[in-house]
mmCIF file of C-alpha atoms in Angstrom:
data_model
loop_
_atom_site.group_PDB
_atom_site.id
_atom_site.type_symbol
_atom_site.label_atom_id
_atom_site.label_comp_id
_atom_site.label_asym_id
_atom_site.label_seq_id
_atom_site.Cartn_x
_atom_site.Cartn_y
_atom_site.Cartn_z
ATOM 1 C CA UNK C 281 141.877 252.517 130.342
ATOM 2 C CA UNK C 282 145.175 254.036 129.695
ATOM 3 C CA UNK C 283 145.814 254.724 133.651
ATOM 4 C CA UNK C 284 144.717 251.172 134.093
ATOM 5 C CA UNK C 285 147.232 250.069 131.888
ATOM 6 C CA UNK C 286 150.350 252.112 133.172
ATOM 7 C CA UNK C 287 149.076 251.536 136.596
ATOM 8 C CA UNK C 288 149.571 247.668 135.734
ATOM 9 C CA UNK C 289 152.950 248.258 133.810
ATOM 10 C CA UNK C 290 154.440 249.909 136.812
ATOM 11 C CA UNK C 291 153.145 246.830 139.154
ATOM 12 C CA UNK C 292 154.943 244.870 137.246
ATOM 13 C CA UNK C 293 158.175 246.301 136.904
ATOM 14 C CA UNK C 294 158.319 246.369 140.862
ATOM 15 C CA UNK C 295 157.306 242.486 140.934
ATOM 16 C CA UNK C 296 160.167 242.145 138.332
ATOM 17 C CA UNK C 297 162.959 244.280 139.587
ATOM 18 C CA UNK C 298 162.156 242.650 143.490
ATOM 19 C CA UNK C 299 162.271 239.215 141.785
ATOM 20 C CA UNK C 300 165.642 240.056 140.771
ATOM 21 C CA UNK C 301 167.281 240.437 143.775
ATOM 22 C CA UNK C 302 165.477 237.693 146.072
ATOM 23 C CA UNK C 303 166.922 235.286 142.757
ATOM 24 C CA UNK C 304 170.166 236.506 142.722
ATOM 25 C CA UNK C 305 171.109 236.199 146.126
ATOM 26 C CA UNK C 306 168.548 233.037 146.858
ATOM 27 C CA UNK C 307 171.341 231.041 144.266
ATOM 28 C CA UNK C 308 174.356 232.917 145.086
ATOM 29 C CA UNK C 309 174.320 231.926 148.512
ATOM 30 C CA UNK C 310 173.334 228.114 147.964
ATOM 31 C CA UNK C 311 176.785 225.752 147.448
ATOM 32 C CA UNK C 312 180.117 226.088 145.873
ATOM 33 C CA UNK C 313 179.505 225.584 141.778
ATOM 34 C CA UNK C 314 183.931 226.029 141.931
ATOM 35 C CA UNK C 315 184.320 222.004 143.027
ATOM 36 C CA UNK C 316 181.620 221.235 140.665
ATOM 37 C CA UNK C 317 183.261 222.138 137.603
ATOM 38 C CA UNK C 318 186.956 221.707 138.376
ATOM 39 C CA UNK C 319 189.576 218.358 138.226
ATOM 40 C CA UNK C 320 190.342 216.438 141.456
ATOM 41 C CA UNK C 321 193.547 216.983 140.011
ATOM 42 C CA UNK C 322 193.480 220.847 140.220
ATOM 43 C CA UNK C 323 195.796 222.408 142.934
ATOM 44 C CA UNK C 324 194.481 225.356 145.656
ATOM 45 C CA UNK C 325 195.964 227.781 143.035
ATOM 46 C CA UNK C 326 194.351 226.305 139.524
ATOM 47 C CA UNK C 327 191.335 226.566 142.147
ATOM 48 C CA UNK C 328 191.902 229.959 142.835
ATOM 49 C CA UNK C 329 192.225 230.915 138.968
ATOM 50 C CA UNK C 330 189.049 228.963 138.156
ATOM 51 C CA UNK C 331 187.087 231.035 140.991
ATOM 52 C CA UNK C 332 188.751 234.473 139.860
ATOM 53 C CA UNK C 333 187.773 233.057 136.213
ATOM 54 C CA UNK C 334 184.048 232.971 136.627
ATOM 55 C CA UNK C 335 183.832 235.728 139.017
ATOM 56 C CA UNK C 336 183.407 234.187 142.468
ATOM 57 C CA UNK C 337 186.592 235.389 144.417
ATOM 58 C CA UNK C 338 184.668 238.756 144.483
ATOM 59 C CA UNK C 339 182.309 239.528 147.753
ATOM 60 C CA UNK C 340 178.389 238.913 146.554
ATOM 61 C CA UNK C 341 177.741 242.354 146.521
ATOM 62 C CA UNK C 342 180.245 243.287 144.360
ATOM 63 C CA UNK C 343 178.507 239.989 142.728
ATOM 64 C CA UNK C 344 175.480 241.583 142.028
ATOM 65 C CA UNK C 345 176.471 244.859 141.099
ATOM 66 C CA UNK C 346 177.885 243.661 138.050
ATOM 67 C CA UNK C 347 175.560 240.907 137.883
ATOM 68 C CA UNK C 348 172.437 244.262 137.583
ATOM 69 C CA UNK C 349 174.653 246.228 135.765
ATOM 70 C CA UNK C 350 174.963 243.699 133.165
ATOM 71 C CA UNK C 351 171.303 242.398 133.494
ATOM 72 C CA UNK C 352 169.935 246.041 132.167
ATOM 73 C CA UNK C 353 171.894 245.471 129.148
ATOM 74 C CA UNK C 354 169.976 242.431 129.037
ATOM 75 C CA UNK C 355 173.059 239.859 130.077
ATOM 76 C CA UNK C 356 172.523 237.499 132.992
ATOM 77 C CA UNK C 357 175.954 236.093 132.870
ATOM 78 C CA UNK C 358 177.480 232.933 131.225
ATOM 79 C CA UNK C 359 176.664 229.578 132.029
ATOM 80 C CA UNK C 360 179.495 227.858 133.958
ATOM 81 C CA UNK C 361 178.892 224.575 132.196
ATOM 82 C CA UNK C 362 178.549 225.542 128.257
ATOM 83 C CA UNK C 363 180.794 228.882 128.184
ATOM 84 C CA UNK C 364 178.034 230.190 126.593
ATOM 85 C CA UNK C 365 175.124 233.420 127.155
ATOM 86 C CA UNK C 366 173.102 232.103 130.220
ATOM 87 C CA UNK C 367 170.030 234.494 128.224
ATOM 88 C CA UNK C 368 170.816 232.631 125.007
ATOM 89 C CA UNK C 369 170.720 228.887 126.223
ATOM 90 C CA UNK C 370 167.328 229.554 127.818
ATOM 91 C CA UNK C 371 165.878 230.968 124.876
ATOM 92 C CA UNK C 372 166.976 228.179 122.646
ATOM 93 C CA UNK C 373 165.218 226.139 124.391
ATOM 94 C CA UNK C 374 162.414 228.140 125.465
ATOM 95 C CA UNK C 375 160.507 226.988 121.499
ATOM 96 C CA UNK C 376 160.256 223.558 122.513
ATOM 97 C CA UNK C 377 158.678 224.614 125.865
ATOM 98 C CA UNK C 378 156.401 226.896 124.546
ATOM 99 C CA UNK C 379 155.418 224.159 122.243
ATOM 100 C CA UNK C 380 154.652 221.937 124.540
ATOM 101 C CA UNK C 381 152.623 224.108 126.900
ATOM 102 C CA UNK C 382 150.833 225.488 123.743
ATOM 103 C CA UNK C 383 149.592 222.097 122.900
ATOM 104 C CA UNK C 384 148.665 221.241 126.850
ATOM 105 C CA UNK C 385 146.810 224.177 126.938
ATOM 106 C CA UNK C 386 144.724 223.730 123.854
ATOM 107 C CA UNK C 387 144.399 220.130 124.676
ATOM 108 C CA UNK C 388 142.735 221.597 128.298
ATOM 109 C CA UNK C 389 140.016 223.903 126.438
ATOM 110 C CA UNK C 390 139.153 221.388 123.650
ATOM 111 C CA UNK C 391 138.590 218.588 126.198
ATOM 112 C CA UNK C 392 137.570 220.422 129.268
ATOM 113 C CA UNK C 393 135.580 222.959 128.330
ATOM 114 C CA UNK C 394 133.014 220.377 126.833
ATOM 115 C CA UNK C 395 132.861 218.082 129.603
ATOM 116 C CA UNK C 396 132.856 220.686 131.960
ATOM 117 C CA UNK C 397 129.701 222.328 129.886
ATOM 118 C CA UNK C 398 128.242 218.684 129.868
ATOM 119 C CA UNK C 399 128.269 218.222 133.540
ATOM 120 C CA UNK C 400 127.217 221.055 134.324
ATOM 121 C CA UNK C 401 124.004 221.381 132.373
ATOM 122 C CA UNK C 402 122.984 217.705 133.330
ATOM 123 C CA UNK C 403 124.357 216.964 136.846
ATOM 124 C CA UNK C 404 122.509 214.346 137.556
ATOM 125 C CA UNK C 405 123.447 212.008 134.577
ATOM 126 C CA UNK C 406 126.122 209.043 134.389
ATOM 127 C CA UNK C 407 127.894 210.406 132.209
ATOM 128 C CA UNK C 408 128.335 213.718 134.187
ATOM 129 C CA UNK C 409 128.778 211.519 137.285
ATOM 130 C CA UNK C 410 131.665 209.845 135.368
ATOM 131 C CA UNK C 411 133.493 213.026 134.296
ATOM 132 C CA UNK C 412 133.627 214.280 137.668
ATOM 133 C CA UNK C 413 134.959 211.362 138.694
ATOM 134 C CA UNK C 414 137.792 211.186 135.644
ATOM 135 C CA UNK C 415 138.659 214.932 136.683
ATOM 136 C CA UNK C 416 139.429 213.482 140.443
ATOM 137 C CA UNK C 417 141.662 211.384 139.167
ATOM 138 C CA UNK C 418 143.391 214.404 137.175
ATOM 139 C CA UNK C 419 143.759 216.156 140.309
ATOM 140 C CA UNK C 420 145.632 212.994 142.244
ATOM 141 C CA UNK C 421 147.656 211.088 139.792
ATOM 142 C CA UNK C 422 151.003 212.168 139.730
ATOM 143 C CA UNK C 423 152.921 213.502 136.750
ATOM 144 C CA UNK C 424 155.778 211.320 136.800
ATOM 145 C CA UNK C 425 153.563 208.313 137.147
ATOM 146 C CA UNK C 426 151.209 209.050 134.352
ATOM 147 C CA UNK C 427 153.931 209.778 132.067
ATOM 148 C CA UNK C 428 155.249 206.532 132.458
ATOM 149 C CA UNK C 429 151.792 204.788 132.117
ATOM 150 C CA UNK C 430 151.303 206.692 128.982
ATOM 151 C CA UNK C 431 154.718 205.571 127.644
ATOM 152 C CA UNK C 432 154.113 202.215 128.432
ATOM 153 C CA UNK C 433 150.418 202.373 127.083
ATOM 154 C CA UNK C 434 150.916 204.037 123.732
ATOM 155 C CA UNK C 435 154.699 203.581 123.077
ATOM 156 C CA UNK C 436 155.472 200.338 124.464
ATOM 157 C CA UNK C 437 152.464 198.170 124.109
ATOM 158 C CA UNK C 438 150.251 199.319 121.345
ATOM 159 C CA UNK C 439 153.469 201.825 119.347
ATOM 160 C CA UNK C 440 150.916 204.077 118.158
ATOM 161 C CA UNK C 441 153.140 207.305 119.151
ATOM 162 C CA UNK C 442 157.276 208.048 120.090
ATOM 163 C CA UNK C 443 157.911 207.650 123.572
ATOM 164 C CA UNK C 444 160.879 210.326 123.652
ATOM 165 C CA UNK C 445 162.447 213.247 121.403
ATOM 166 C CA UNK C 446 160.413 216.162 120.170
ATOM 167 C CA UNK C 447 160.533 215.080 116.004
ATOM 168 C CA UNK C 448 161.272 216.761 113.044
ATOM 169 C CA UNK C 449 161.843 220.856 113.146
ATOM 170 C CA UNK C 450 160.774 223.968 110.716
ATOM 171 C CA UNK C 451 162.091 226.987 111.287
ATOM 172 C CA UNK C 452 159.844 229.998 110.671
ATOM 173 C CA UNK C 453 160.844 233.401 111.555
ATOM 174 C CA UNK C 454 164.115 232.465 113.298
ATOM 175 C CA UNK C 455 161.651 229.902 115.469
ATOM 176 C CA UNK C 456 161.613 226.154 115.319
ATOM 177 C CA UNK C 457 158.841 224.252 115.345
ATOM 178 C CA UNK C 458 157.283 220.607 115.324
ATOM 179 C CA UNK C 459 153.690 221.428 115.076
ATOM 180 C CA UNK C 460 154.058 221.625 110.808
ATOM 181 C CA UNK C 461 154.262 217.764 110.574
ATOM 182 C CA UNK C 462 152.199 214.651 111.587
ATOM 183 C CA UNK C 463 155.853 213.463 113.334
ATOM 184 C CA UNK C 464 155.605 216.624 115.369
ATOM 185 C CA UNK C 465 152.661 216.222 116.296
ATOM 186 C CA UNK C 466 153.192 212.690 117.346
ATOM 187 C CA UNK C 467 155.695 213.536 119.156
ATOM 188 C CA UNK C 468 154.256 216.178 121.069
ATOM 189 C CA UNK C 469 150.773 214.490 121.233
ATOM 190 C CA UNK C 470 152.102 212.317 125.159
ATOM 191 C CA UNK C 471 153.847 214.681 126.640
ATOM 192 C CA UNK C 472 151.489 217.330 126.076
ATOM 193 C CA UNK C 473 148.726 214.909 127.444
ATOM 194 C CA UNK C 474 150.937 214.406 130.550
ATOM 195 C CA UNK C 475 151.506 217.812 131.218
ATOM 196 C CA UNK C 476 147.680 218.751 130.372
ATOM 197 C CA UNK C 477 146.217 216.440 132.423
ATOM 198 C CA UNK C 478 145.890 218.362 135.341
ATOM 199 C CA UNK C 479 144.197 221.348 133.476
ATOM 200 C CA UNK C 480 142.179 219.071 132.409
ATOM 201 C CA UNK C 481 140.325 218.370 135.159
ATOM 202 C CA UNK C 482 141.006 222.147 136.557
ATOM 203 C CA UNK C 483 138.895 223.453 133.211
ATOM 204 C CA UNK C 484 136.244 220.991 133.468
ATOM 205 C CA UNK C 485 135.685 221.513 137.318
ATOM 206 C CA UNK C 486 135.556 225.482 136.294
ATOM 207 C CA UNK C 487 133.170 225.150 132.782
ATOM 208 C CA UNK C 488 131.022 222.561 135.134
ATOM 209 C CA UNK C 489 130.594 225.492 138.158
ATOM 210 C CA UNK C 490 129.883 227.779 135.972
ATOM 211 C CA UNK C 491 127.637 226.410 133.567
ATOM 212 C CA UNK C 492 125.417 225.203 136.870
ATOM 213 C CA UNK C 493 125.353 228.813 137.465
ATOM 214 C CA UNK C 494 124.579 230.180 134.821
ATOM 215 C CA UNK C 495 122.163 228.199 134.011
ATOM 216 C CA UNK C 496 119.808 229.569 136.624
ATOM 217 C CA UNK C 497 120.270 232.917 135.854
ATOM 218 C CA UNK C 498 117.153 235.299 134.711
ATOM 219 C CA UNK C 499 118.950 235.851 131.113
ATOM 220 C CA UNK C 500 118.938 232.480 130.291
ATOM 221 C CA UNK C 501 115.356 231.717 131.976
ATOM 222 C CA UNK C 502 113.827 234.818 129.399
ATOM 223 C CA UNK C 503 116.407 233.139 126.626
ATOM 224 C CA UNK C 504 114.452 229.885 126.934
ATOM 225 C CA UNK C 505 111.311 231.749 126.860
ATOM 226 C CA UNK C 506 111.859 233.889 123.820
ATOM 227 C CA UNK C 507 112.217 230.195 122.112
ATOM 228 C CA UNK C 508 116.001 230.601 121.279
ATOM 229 C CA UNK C 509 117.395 227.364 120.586
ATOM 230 C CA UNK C 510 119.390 225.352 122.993
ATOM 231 C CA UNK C 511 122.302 225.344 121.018
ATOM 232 C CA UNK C 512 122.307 229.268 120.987
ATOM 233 C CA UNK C 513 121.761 229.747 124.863
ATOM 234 C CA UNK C 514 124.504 226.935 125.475
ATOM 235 C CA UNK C 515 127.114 229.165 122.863
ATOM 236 C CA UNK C 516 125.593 232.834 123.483
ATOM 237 C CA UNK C 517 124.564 233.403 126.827
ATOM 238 C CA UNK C 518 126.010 230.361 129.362
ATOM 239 C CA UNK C 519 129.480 230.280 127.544
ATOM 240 C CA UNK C 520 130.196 233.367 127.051
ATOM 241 C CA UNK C 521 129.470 234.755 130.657
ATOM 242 C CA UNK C 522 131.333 231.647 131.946
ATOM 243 C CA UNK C 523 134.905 232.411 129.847
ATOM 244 C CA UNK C 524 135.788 235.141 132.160
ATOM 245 C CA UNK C 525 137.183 233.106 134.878
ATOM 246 C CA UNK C 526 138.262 230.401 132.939
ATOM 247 C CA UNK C 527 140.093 233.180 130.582
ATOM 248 C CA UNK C 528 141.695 234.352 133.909
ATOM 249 C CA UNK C 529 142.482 231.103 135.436
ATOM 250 C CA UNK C 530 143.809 229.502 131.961
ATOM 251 C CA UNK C 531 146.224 232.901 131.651
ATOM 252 C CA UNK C 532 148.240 232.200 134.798
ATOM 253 C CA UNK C 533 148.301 228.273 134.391
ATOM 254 C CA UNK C 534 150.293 228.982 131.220
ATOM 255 C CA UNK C 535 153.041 229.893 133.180
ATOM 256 C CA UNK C 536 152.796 227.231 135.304
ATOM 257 C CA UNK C 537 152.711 224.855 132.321
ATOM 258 C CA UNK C 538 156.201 226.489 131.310
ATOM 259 C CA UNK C 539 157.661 226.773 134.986
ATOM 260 C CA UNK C 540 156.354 223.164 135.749
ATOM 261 C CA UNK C 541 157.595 221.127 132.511
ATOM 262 C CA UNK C 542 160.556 219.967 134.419
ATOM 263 C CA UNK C 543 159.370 216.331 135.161
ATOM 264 C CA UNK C 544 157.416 215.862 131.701
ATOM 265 C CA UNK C 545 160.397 217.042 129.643
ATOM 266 C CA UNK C 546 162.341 214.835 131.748
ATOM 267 C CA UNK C 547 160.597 211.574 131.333
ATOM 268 C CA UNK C 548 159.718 212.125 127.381
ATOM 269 C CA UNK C 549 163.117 213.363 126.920
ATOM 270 C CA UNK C 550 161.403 216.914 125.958
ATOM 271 C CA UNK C 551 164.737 219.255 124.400
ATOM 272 C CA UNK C 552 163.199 222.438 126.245
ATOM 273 C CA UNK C 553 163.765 224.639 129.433
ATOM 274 C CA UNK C 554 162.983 222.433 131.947
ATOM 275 C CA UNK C 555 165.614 219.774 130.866
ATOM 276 C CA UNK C 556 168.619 222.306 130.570
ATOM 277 C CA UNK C 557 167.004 223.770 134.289
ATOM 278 C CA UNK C 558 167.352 220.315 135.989
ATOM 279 C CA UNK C 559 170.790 220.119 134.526
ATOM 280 C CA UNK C 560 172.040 223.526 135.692
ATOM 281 C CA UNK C 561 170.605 222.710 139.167
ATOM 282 C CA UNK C 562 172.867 218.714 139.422
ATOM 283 C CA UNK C 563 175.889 221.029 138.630
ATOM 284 C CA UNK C 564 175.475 224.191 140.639
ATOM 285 C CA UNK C 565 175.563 226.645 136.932
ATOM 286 C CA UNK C 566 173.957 229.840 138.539
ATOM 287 C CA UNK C 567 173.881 231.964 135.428
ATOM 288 C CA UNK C 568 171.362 229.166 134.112
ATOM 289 C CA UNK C 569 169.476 228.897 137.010
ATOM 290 C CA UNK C 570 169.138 232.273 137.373
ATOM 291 C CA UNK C 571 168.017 233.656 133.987
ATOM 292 C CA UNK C 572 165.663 230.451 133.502
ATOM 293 C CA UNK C 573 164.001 231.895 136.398
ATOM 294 C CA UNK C 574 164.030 235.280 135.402
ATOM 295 C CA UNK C 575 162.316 234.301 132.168
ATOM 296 C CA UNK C 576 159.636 232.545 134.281
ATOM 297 C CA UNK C 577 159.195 235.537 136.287
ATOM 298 C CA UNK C 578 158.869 237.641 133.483
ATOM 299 C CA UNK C 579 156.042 235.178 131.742
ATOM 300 C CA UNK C 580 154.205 234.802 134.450
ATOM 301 C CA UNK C 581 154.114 239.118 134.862
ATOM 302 C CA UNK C 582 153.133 239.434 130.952
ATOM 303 C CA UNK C 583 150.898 236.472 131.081
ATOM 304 C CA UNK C 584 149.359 238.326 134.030
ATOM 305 C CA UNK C 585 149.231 241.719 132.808
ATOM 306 C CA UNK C 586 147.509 240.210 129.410
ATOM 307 C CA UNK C 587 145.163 238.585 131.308
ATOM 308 C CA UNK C 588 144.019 241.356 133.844
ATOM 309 C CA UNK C 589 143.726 243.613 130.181
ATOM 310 C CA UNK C 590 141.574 240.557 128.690
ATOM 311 C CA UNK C 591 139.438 240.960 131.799
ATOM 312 C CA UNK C 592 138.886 244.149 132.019
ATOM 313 C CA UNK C 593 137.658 243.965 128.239
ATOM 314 C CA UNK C 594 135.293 241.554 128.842
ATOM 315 C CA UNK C 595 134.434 243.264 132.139
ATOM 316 C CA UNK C 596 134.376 246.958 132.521
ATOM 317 C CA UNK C 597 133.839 246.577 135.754
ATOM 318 C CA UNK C 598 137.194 245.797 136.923
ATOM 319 C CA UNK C 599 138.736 249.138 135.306
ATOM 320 C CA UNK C 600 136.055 251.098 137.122
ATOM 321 C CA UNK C 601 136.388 249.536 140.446
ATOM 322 C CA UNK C 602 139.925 250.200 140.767
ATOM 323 C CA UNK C 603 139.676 253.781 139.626
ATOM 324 C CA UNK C 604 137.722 254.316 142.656
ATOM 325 C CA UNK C 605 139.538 252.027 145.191
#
């Protein structure tokens, strides 16, 4: 297990450190941020001062020299826009995201994983029929379009829930949160539908594959046998062999429920990551851009390196086929 485990910690600090670079330069060579943030006003030599300001008379190696020298000390430069720590605006931020993605994902498992189990242990019934059909729709509405629906549904129409703003805050351990009131949770409750959606349908389609599998398997043929009740094959022996994919699956579409807010946050007016992201892009702020994709990049390695450790848990198997490969 241990070799496993460094083997995977080394993996990822080569995904990491190559991530780096290809970000760096993939933004440093995209526009000029200098006529984004100066005054028409401003003559070639103000200009010139500006540039030599923020750093961008040097050459873009000498760029990213300091940029990785400064980066190991855990500084990815300061925004362009706010004066302030690139590193720090993200994080601020990054609460509200997590939040949100928190609540999308447990929204996916409550909902999904029951209809999913549902369908799959009676295909052939109406109701099954019409699951299937509700996680189609999942897959082909578009985020931005549902968002607004939902706004206009619950918000507009019937004003059972806020259409924008994230609600009242509590801060607990230096971290704020919304999820300690009913407002919160109002708050949070459309957007985190809008951004679940999808997962939705991607947990049900999983739970409904697998449970159909499962199902005809000899352990749960000699489970029926021995007289065990359904209720205990459906939670012992179907659900529990099923988790493992949905486990994995579910650990990397975390990530992309943090990487992806962008349009959600946008439309609900969400204060998180994906908001300050879409403003660092309209003004060309590279230290933003930058370490809000660095923070991505280094989610979506933990996320990944939790998962494959969750996996191998549940499965020996894994551990003992790489050892040999």
């Amino acid at each position: 297990m241990l070799a496993f485990v460094l083997r995977r910690l080394a993996q990822a600090f080569f995904v990491i450190a190559a991530m780096l670079v290809i970000v760096f330069f993939g933004v440093n060579v995209v526009g000029d941020p200098i006529y984004m943030l100066i005054s028409p006003e401003m003559d070639q030599q103000q200009i010139a001062e500006t540039a030599r300001a923020l750093g961008l008379d040097r050459p873009i190696w000498e760029q990213f020299l300091i940029f990785l020298k400064n980066a190991v000390q855990g500084d990815l430069g300061r925004s362009f826009v706010h004066g302030e720590s690139a590193i720090k605006l993200i994080l601020h931020r990054m609460p509200a995201t997590l939040e949100l993605a928190f609540v999308a994902l447990f929204m996916a498992i409550v909902i999904g994983l029951p209809l999913g189990l549902y369908a799959g242990l009676k295909p052939e019934s109406r109701i099954s029929r019409l699951i299937m059909a509700i996680s189609i729709l999942g897959f082909s509405l578009p985020t931005f379009w549902v968002g607004l629906m939902l706004i206009l549904t619950f918000a507009v129409s019937l004003g059972w829930l806020p259409a924008t703003g994230r609600g009242p805050t509590v801060s607990i351990l230096g971290i704020d949160t919304s999820l300690l009131s009913l407002k919160g949770w109002q708050h949070v409750a459309l957007p985190a539908l809008n951004l679940a959606l999808l997962k939705i349908s991607l947990v049900i389609r999983l739970a409904r594959a697998g449970a159909r599998e499962a199902a005809l398997m000899d352990y749960v043929k000699f489970a029926r046998a021995k007289g065990l009740s359904q209720s205990r094959i459906i939670g012992v022996h179907i659900l529990k062999n099923i988790m493992i994919p949905i486990v994995t699956v579910l650990g990397l579409e975390f990530g992309s429920l943090v990487a992806f807010s962008v349009v959600t946050e946008t439309i609900f007016a969400w204060p998180g990551m994906g908001r300050l992201l879409l403003e660092a892009i309209t003004r060309l702020d590279r230290p933003v851009i930058v370490a809000y994709v660095m923070v991505v990049v280094v989610l979506f390695v933990t996320i990944n390196l939790l998962v494959d450790l969750i996996y191998s848990a549940l499965d020996p198997r894994v551990r003992l086929t790489e050892a040999t490969s």
